[in-house]
JSON list of C-alpha atoms in Angstrom, two decimals:
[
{"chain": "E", "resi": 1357, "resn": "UNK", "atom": "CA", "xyz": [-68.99, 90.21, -118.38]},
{"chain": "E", "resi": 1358, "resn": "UNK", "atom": "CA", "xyz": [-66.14, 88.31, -118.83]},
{"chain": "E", "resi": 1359, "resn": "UNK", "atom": "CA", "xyz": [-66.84, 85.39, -116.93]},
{"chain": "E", "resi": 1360, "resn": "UNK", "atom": "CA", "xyz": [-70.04, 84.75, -119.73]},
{"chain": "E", "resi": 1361, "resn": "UNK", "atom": "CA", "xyz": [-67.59, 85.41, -122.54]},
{"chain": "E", "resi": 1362, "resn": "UNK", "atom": "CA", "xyz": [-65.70, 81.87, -120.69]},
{"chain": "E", "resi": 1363, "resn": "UNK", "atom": "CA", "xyz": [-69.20, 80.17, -120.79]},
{"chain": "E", "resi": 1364, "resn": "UNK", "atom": "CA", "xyz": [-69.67, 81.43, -124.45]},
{"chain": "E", "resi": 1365, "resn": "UNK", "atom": "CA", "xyz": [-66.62, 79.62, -125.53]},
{"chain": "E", "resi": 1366, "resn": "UNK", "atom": "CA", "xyz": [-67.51, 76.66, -124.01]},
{"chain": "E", "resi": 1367, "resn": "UNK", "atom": "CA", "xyz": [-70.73, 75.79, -126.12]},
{"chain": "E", "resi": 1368, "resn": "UNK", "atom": "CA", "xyz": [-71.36, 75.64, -129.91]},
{"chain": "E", "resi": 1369, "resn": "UNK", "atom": "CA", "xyz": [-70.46, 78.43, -131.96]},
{"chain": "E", "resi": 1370, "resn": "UNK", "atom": "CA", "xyz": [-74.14, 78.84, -133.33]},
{"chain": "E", "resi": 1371, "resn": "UNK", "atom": "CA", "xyz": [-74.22, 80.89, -129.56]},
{"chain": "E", "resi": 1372, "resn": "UNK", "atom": "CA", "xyz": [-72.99, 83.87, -131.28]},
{"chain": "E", "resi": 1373, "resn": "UNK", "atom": "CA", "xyz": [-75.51, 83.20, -134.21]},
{"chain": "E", "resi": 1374, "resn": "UNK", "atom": "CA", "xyz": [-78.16, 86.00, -134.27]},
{"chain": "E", "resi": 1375, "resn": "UNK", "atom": "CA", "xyz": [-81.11, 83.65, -134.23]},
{"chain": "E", "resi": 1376, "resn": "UNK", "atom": "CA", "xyz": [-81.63, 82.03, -130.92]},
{"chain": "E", "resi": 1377, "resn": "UNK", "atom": "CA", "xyz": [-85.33, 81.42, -131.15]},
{"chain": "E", "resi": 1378, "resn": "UNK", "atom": "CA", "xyz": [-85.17, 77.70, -131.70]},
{"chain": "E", "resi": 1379, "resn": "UNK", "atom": "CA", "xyz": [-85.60, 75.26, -128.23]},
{"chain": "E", "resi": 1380, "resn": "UNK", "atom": "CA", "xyz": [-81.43, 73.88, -128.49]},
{"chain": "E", "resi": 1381, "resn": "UNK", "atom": "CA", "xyz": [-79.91, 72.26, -125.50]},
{"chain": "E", "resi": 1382, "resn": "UNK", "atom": "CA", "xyz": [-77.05, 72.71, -125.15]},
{"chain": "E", "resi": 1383, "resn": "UNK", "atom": "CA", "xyz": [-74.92, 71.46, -122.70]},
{"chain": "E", "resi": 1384, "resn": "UNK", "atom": "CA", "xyz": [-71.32, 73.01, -120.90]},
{"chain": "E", "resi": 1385, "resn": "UNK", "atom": "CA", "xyz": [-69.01, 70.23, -119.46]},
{"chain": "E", "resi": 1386, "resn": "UNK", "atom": "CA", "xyz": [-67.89, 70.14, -115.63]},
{"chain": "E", "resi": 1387, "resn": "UNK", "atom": "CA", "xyz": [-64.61, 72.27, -115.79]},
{"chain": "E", "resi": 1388, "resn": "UNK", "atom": "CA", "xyz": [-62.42, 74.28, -113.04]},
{"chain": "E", "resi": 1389, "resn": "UNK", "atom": "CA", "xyz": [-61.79, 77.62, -114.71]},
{"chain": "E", "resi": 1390, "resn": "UNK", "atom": "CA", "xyz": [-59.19, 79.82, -113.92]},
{"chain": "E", "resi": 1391, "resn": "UNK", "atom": "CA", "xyz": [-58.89, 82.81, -115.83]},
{"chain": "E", "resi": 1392, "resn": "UNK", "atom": "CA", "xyz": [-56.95, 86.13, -114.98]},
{"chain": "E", "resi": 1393, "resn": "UNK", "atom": "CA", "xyz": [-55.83, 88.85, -117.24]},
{"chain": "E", "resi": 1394, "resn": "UNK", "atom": "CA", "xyz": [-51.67, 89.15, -117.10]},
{"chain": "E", "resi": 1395, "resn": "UNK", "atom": "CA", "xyz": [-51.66, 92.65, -118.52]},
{"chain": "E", "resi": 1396, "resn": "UNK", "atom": "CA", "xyz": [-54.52, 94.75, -117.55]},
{"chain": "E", "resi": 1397, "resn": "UNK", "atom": "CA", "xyz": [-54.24, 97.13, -120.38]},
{"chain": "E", "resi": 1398, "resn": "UNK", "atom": "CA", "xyz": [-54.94, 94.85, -123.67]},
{"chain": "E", "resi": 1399, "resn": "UNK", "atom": "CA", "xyz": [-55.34, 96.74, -126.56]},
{"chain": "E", "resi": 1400, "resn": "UNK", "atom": "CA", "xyz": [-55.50, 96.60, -130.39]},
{"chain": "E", "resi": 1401, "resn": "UNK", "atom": "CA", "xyz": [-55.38, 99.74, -133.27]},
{"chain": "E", "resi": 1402, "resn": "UNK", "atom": "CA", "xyz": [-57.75, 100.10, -135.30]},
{"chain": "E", "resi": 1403, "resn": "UNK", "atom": "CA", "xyz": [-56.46, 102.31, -138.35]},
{"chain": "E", "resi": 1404, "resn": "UNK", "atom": "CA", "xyz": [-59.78, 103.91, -140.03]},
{"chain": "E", "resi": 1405, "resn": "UNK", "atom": "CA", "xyz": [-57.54, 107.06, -141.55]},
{"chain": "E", "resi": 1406, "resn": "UNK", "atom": "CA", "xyz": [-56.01, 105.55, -144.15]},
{"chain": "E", "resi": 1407, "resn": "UNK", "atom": "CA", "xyz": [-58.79, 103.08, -144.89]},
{"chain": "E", "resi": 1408, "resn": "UNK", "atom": "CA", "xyz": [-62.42, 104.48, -143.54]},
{"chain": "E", "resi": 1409, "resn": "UNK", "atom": "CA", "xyz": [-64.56, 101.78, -142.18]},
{"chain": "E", "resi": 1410, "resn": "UNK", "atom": "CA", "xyz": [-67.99, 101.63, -141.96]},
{"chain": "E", "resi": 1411, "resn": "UNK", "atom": "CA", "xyz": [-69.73, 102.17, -138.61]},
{"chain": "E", "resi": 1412, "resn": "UNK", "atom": "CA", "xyz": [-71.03, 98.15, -138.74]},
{"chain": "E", "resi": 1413, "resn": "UNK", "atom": "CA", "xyz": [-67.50, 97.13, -139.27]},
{"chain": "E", "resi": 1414, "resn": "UNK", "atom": "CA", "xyz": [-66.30, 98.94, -136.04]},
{"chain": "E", "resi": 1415, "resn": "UNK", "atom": "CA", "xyz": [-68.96, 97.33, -133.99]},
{"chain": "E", "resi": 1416, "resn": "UNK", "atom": "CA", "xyz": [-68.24, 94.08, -135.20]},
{"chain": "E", "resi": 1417, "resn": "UNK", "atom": "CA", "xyz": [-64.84, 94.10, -134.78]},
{"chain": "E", "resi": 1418, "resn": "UNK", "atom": "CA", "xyz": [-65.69, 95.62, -130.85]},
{"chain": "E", "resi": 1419, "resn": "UNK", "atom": "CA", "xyz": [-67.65, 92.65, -130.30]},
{"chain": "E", "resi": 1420, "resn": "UNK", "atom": "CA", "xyz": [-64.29, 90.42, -131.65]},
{"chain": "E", "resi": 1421, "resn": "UNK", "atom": "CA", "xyz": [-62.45, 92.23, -129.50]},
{"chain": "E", "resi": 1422, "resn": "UNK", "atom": "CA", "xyz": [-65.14, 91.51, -126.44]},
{"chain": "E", "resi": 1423, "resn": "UNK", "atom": "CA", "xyz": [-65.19, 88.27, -127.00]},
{"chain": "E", "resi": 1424, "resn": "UNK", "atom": "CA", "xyz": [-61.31, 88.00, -127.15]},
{"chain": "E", "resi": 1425, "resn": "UNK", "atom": "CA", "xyz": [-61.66, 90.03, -123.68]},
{"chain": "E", "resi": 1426, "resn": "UNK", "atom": "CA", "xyz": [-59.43, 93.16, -124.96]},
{"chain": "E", "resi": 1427, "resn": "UNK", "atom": "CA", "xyz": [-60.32, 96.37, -123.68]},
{"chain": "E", "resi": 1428, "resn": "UNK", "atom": "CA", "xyz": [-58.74, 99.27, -125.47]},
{"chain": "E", "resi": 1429, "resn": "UNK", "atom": "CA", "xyz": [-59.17, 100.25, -129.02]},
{"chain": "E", "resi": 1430, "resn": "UNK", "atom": "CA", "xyz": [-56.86, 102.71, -130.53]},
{"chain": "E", "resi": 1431, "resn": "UNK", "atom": "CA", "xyz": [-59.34, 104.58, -133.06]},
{"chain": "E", "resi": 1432, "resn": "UNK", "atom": "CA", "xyz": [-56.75, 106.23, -135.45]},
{"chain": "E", "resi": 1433, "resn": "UNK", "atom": "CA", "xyz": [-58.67, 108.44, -136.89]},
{"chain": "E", "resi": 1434, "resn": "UNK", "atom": "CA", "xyz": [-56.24, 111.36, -138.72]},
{"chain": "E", "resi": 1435, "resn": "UNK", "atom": "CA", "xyz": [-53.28, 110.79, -140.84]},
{"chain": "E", "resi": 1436, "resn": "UNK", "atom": "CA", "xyz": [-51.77, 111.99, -143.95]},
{"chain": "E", "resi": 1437, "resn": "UNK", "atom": "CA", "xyz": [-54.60, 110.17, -145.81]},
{"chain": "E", "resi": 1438, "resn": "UNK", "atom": "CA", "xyz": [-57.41, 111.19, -144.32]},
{"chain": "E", "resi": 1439, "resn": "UNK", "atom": "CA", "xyz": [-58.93, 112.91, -141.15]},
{"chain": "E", "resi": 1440, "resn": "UNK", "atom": "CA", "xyz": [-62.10, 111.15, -140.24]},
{"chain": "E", "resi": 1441, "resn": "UNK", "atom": "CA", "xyz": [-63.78, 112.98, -137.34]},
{"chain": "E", "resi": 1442, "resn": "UNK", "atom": "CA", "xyz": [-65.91, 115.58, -137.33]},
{"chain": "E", "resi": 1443, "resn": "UNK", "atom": "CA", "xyz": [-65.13, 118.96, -135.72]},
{"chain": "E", "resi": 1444, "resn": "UNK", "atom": "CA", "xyz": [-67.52, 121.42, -135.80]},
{"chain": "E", "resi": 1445, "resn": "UNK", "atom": "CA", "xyz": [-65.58, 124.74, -135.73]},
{"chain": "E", "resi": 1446, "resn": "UNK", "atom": "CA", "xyz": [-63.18, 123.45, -138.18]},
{"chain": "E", "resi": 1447, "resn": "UNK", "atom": "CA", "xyz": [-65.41, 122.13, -140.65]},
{"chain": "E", "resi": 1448, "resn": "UNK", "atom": "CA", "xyz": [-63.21, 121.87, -143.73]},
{"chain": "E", "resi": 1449, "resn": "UNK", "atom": "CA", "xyz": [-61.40, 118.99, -141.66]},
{"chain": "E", "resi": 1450, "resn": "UNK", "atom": "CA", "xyz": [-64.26, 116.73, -143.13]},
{"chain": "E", "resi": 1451, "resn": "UNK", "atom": "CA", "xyz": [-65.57, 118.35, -146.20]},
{"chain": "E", "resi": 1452, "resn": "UNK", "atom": "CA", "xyz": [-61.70, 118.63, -147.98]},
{"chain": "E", "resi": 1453, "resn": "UNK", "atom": "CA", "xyz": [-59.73, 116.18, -145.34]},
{"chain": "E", "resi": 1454, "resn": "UNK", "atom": "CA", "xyz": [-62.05, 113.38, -145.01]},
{"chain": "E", "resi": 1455, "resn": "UNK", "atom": "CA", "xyz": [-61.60, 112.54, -149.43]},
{"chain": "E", "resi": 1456, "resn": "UNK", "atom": "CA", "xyz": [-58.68, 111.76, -151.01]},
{"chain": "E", "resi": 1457, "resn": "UNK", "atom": "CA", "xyz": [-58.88, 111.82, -154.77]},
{"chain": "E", "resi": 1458, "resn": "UNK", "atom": "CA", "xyz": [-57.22, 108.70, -155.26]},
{"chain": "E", "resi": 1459, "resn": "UNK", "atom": "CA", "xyz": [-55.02, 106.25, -153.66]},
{"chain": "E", "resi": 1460, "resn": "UNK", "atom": "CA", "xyz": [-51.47, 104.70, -154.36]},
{"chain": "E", "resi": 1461, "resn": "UNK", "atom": "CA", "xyz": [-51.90, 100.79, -155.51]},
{"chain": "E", "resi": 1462, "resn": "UNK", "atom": "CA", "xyz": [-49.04, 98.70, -153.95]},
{"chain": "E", "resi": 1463, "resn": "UNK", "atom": "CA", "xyz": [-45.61, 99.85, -153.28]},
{"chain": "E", "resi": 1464, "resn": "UNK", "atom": "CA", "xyz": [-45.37, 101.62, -156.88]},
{"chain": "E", "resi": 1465, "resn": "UNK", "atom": "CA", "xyz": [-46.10, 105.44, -155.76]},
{"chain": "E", "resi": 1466, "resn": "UNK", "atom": "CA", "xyz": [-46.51, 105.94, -159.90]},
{"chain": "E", "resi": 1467, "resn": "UNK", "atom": "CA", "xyz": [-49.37, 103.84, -160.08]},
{"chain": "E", "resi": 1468, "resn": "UNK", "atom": "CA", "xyz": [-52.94, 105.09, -158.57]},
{"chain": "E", "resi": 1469, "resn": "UNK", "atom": "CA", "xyz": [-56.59, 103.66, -158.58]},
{"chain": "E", "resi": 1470, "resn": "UNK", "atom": "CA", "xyz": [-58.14, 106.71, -160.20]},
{"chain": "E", "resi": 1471, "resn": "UNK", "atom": "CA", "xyz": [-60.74, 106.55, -157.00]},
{"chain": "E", "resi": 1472, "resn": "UNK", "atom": "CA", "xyz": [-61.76, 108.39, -154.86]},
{"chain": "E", "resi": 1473, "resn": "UNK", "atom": "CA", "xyz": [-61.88, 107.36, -151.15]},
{"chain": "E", "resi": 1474, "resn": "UNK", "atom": "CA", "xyz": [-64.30, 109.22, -148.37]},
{"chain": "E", "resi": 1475, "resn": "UNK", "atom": "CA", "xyz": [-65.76, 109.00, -145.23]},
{"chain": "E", "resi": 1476, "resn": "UNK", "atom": "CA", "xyz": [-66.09, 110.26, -141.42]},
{"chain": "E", "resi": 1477, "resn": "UNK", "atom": "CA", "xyz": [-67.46, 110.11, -138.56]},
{"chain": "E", "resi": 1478, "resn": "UNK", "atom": "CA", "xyz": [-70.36, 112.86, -137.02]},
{"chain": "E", "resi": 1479, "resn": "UNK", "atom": "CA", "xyz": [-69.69, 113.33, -133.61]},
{"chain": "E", "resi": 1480, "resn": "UNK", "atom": "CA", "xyz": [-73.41, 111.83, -132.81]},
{"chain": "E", "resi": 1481, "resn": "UNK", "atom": "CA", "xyz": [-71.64, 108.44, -134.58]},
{"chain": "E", "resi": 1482, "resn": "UNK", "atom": "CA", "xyz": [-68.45, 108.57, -132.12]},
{"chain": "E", "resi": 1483, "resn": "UNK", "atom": "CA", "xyz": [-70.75, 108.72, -129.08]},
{"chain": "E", "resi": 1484, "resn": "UNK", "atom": "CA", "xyz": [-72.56, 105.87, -129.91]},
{"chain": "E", "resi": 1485, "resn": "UNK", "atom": "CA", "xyz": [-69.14, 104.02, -130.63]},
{"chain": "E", "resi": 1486, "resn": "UNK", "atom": "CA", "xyz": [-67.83, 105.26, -127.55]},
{"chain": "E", "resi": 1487, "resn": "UNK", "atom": "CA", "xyz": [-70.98, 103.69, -125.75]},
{"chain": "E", "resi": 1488, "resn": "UNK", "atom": "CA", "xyz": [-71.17, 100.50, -127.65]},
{"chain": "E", "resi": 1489, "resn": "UNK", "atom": "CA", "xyz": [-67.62, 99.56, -126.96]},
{"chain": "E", "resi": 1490, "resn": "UNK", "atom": "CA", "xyz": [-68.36, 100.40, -123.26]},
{"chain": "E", "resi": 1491, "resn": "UNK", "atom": "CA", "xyz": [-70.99, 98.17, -122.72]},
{"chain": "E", "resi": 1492, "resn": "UNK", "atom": "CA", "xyz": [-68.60, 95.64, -124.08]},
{"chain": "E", "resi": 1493, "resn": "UNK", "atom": "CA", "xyz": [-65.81, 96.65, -121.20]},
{"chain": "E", "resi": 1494, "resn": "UNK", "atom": "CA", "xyz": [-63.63, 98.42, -123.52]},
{"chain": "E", "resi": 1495, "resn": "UNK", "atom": "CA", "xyz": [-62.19, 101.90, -123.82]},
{"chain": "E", "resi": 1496, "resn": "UNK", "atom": "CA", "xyz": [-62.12, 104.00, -127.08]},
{"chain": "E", "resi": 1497, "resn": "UNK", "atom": "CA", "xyz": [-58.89, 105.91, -126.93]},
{"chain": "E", "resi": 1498, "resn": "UNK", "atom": "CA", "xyz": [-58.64, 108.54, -130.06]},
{"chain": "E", "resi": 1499, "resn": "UNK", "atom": "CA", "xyz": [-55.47, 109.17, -131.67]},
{"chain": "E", "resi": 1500, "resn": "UNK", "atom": "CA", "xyz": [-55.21, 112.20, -133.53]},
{"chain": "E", "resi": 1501, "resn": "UNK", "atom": "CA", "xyz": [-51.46, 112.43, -135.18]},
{"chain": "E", "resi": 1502, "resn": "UNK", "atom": "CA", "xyz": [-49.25, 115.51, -134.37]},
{"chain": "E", "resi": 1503, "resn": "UNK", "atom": "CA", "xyz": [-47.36, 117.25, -135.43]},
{"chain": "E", "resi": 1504, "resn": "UNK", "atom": "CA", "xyz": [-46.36, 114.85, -138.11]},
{"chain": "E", "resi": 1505, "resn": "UNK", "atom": "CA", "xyz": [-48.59, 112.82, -140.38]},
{"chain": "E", "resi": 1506, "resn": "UNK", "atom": "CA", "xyz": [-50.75, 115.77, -140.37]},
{"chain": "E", "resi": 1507, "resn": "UNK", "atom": "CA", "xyz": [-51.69, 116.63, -144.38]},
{"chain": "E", "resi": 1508, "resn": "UNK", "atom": "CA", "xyz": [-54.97, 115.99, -144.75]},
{"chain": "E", "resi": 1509, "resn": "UNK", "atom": "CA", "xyz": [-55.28, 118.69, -141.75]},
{"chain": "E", "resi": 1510, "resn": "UNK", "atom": "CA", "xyz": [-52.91, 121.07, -143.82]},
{"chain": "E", "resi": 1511, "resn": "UNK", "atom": "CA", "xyz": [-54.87, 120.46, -147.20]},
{"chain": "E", "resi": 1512, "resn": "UNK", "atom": "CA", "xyz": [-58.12, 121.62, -144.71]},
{"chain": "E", "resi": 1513, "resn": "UNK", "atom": "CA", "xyz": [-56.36, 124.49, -143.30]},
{"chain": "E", "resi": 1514, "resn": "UNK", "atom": "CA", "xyz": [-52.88, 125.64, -145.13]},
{"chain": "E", "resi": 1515, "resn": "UNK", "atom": "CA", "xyz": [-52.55, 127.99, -142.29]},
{"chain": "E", "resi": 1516, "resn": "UNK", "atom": "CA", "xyz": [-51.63, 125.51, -139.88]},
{"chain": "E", "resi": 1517, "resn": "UNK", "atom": "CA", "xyz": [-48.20, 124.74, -142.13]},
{"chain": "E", "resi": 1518, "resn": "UNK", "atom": "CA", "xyz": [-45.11, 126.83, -142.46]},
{"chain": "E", "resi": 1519, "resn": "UNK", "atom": "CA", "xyz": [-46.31, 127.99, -145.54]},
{"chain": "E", "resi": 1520, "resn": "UNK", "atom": "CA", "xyz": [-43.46, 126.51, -148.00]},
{"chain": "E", "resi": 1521, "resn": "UNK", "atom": "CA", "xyz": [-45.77, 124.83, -150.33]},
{"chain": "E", "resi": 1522, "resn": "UNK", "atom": "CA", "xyz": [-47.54, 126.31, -153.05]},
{"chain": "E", "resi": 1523, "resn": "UNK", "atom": "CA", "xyz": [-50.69, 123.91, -152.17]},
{"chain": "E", "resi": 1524, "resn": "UNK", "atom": "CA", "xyz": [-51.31, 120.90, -149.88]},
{"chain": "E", "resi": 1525, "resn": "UNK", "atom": "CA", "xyz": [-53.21, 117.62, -150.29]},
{"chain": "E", "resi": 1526, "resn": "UNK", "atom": "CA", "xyz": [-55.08, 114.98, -148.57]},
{"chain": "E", "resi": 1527, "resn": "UNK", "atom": "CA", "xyz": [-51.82, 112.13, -148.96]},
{"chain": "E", "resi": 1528, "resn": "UNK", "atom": "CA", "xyz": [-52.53, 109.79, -151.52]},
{"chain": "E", "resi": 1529, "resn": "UNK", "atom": "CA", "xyz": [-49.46, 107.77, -151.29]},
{"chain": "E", "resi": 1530, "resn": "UNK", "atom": "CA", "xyz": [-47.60, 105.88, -148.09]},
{"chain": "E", "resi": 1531, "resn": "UNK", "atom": "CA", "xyz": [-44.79, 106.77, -146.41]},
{"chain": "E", "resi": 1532, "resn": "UNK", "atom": "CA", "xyz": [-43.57, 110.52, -144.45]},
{"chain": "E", "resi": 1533, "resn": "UNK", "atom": "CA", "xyz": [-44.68, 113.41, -145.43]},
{"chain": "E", "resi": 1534, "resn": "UNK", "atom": "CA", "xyz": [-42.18, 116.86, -144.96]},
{"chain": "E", "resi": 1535, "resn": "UNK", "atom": "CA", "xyz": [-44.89, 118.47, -144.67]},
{"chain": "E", "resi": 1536, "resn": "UNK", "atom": "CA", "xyz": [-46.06, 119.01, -140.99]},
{"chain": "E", "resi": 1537, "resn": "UNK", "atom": "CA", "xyz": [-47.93, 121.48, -138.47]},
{"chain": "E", "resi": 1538, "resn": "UNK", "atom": "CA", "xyz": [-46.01, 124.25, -137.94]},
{"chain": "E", "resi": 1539, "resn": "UNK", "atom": "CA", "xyz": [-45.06, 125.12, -133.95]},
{"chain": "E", "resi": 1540, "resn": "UNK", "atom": "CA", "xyz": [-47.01, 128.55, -133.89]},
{"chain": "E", "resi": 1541, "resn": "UNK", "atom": "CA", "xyz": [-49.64, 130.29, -132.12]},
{"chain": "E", "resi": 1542, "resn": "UNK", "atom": "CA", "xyz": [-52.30, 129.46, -134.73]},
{"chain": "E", "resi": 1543, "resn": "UNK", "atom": "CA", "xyz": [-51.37, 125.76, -134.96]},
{"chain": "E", "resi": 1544, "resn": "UNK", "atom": "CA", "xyz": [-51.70, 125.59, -130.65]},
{"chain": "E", "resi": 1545, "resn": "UNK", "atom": "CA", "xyz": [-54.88, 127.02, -130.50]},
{"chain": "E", "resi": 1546, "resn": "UNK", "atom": "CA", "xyz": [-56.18, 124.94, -133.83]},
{"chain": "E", "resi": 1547, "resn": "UNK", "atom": "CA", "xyz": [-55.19, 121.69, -131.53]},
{"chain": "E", "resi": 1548, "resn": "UNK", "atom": "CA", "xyz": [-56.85, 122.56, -128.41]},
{"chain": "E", "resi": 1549, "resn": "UNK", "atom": "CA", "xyz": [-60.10, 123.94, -129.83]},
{"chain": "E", "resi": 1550, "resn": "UNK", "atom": "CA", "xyz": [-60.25, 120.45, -131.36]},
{"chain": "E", "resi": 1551, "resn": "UNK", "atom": "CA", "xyz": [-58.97, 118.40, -128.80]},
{"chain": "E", "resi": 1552, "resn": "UNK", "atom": "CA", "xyz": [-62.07, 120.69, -126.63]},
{"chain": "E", "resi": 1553, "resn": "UNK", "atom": "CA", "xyz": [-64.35, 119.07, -128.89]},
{"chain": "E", "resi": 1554, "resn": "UNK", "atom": "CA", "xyz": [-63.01, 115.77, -128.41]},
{"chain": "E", "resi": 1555, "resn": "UNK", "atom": "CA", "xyz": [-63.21, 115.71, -124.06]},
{"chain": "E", "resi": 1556, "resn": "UNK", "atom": "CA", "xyz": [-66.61, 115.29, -124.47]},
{"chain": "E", "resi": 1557, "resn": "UNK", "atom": "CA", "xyz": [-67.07, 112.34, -126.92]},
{"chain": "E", "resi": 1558, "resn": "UNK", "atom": "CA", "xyz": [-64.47, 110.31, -126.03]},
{"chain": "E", "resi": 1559, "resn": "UNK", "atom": "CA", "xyz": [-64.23, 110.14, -121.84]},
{"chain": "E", "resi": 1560, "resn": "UNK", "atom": "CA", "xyz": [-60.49, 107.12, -122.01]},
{"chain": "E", "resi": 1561, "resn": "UNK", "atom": "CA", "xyz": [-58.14, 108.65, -119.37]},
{"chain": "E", "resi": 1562, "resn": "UNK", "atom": "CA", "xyz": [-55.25, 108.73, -122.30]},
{"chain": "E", "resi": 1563, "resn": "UNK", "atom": "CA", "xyz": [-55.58, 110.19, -125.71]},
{"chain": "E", "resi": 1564, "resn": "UNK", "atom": "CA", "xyz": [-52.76, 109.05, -128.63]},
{"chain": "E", "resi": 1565, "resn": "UNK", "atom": "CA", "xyz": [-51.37, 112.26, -130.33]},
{"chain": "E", "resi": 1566, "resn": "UNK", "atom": "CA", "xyz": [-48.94, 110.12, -132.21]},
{"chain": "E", "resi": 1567, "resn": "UNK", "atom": "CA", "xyz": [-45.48, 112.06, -132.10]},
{"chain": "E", "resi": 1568, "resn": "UNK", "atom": "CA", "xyz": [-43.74, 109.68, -134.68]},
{"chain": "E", "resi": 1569, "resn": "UNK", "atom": "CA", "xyz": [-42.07, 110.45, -137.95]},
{"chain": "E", "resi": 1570, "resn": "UNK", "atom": "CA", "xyz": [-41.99, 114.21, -138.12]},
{"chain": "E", "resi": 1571, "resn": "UNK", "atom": "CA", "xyz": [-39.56, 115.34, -140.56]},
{"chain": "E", "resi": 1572, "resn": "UNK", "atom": "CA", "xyz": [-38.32, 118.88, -139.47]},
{"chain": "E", "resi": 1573, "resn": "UNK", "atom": "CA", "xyz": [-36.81, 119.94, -142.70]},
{"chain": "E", "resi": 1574, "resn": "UNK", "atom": "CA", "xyz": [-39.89, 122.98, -142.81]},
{"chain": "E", "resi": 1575, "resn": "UNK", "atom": "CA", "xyz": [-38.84, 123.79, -139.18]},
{"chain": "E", "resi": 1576, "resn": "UNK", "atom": "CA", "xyz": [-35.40, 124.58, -139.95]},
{"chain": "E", "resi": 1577, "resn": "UNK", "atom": "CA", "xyz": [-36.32, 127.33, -142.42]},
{"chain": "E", "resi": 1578, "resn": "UNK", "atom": "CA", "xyz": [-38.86, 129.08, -140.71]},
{"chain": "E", "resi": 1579, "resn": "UNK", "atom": "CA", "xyz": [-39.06, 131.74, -138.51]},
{"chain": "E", "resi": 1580, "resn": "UNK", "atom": "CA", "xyz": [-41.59, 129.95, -136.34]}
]
């Protein structure tokens, strides 16, 4: 596979072009290739929480990254701003955590666009990610954030929090959040059950559960 991605970039670009009906020659010049990855793992992230992308976006950019000959893509699909794939015995993780009313313009958390922003995945669209990217030689590893960066999970299910908020919301600015899963029986079996639904869709020996910026000022006063 990647040996014709090398021939590829030896002709004319009009080889990626999706009409290849016409009688072209083209010809490839006498060369000595030699062509070995240094890192076997070469991966990119692909951040579709924050910003949803279309299903025809994803496979475009896959193809990029084929042709580039990088194999892993980092599918970041929850976040304060949005949790993007579907699970079916949670389902308010996509009808309330998948929109976000509006969304913070700049670096000015005062200002907002007034629109809302939406979307997710069906797990019917991940598999056919998942097997479009692995025609292409590369692995789809999910990330799904814990147990920071976790709101749009908390506005789904408020039960999964320490309970110190009067309400919770799909993030609509940037930044970290205080308010995070709370380390308790409910929240531990909420992760697996969803991380069960996952095994199936997405077969990457490594999953991402992010494990950055988790404030722990709810921690400290709860009894959990």
């Amino acid at each position: 596979f990647y040996a014709v991605q090398t021939l590829y970039q030896l002709l004319p670009v009009e080889i990626y072009g999706k009409d290849l009906s016409r009688q072209v020659c083209w010809e490839i010049p006498a060369v000595d290739i030699e062509d070995s990855p240094r890192f076997a793992y070469r991966g990119v992230l692909l951040d579709v929480s924050r910003h949803f992308m279309p299903i025809d976006f994803i496979k475009q950019f896959i193809d990029v990254m084929a042709m580039y000959k990088l194999n892993r893509l980092q599918w970041h699909l929850t976040d304060d701003q949005g949790w993007r794939i579907e699970i079916k015995k949670y389902p308010r993780l996509v009808e309330i955590g998948s929109v976000r009313k509006e969304t913070m313009v700049g670096r000015d958390a005062t200002k907002f666009d007034g629109e809302e922003h939406k979307g997710y995945y069906t797990q019917e669209e991940a598999k056919d990610i998942v097997r479009y990217a692995a025609e292409r030689g590369i692995t789809i590893i999910p990330e799904i954030e814990m147990p920071g960066h976790a709101m749009a999970a908390l506005a789904s299910y408020p039960e999964l929090s320490c309970g110190l908020e009067d309400t919770y919301e799909v993030g609509r600015t940037w930044g970290v959040y205080t308010q995070v899963y709370c380390p308790k029986e409910t929240t531990f079996q909420f992760l697996e059950d969803v991380f069960l639904e996952l095994f199936p869709i997405f077969p990457s020996e490594y999953y991402h559960i992010g494990g950055d910026e988790c404030p722990k000022d709810s921690w400290k006063k709860c009894t959990h």
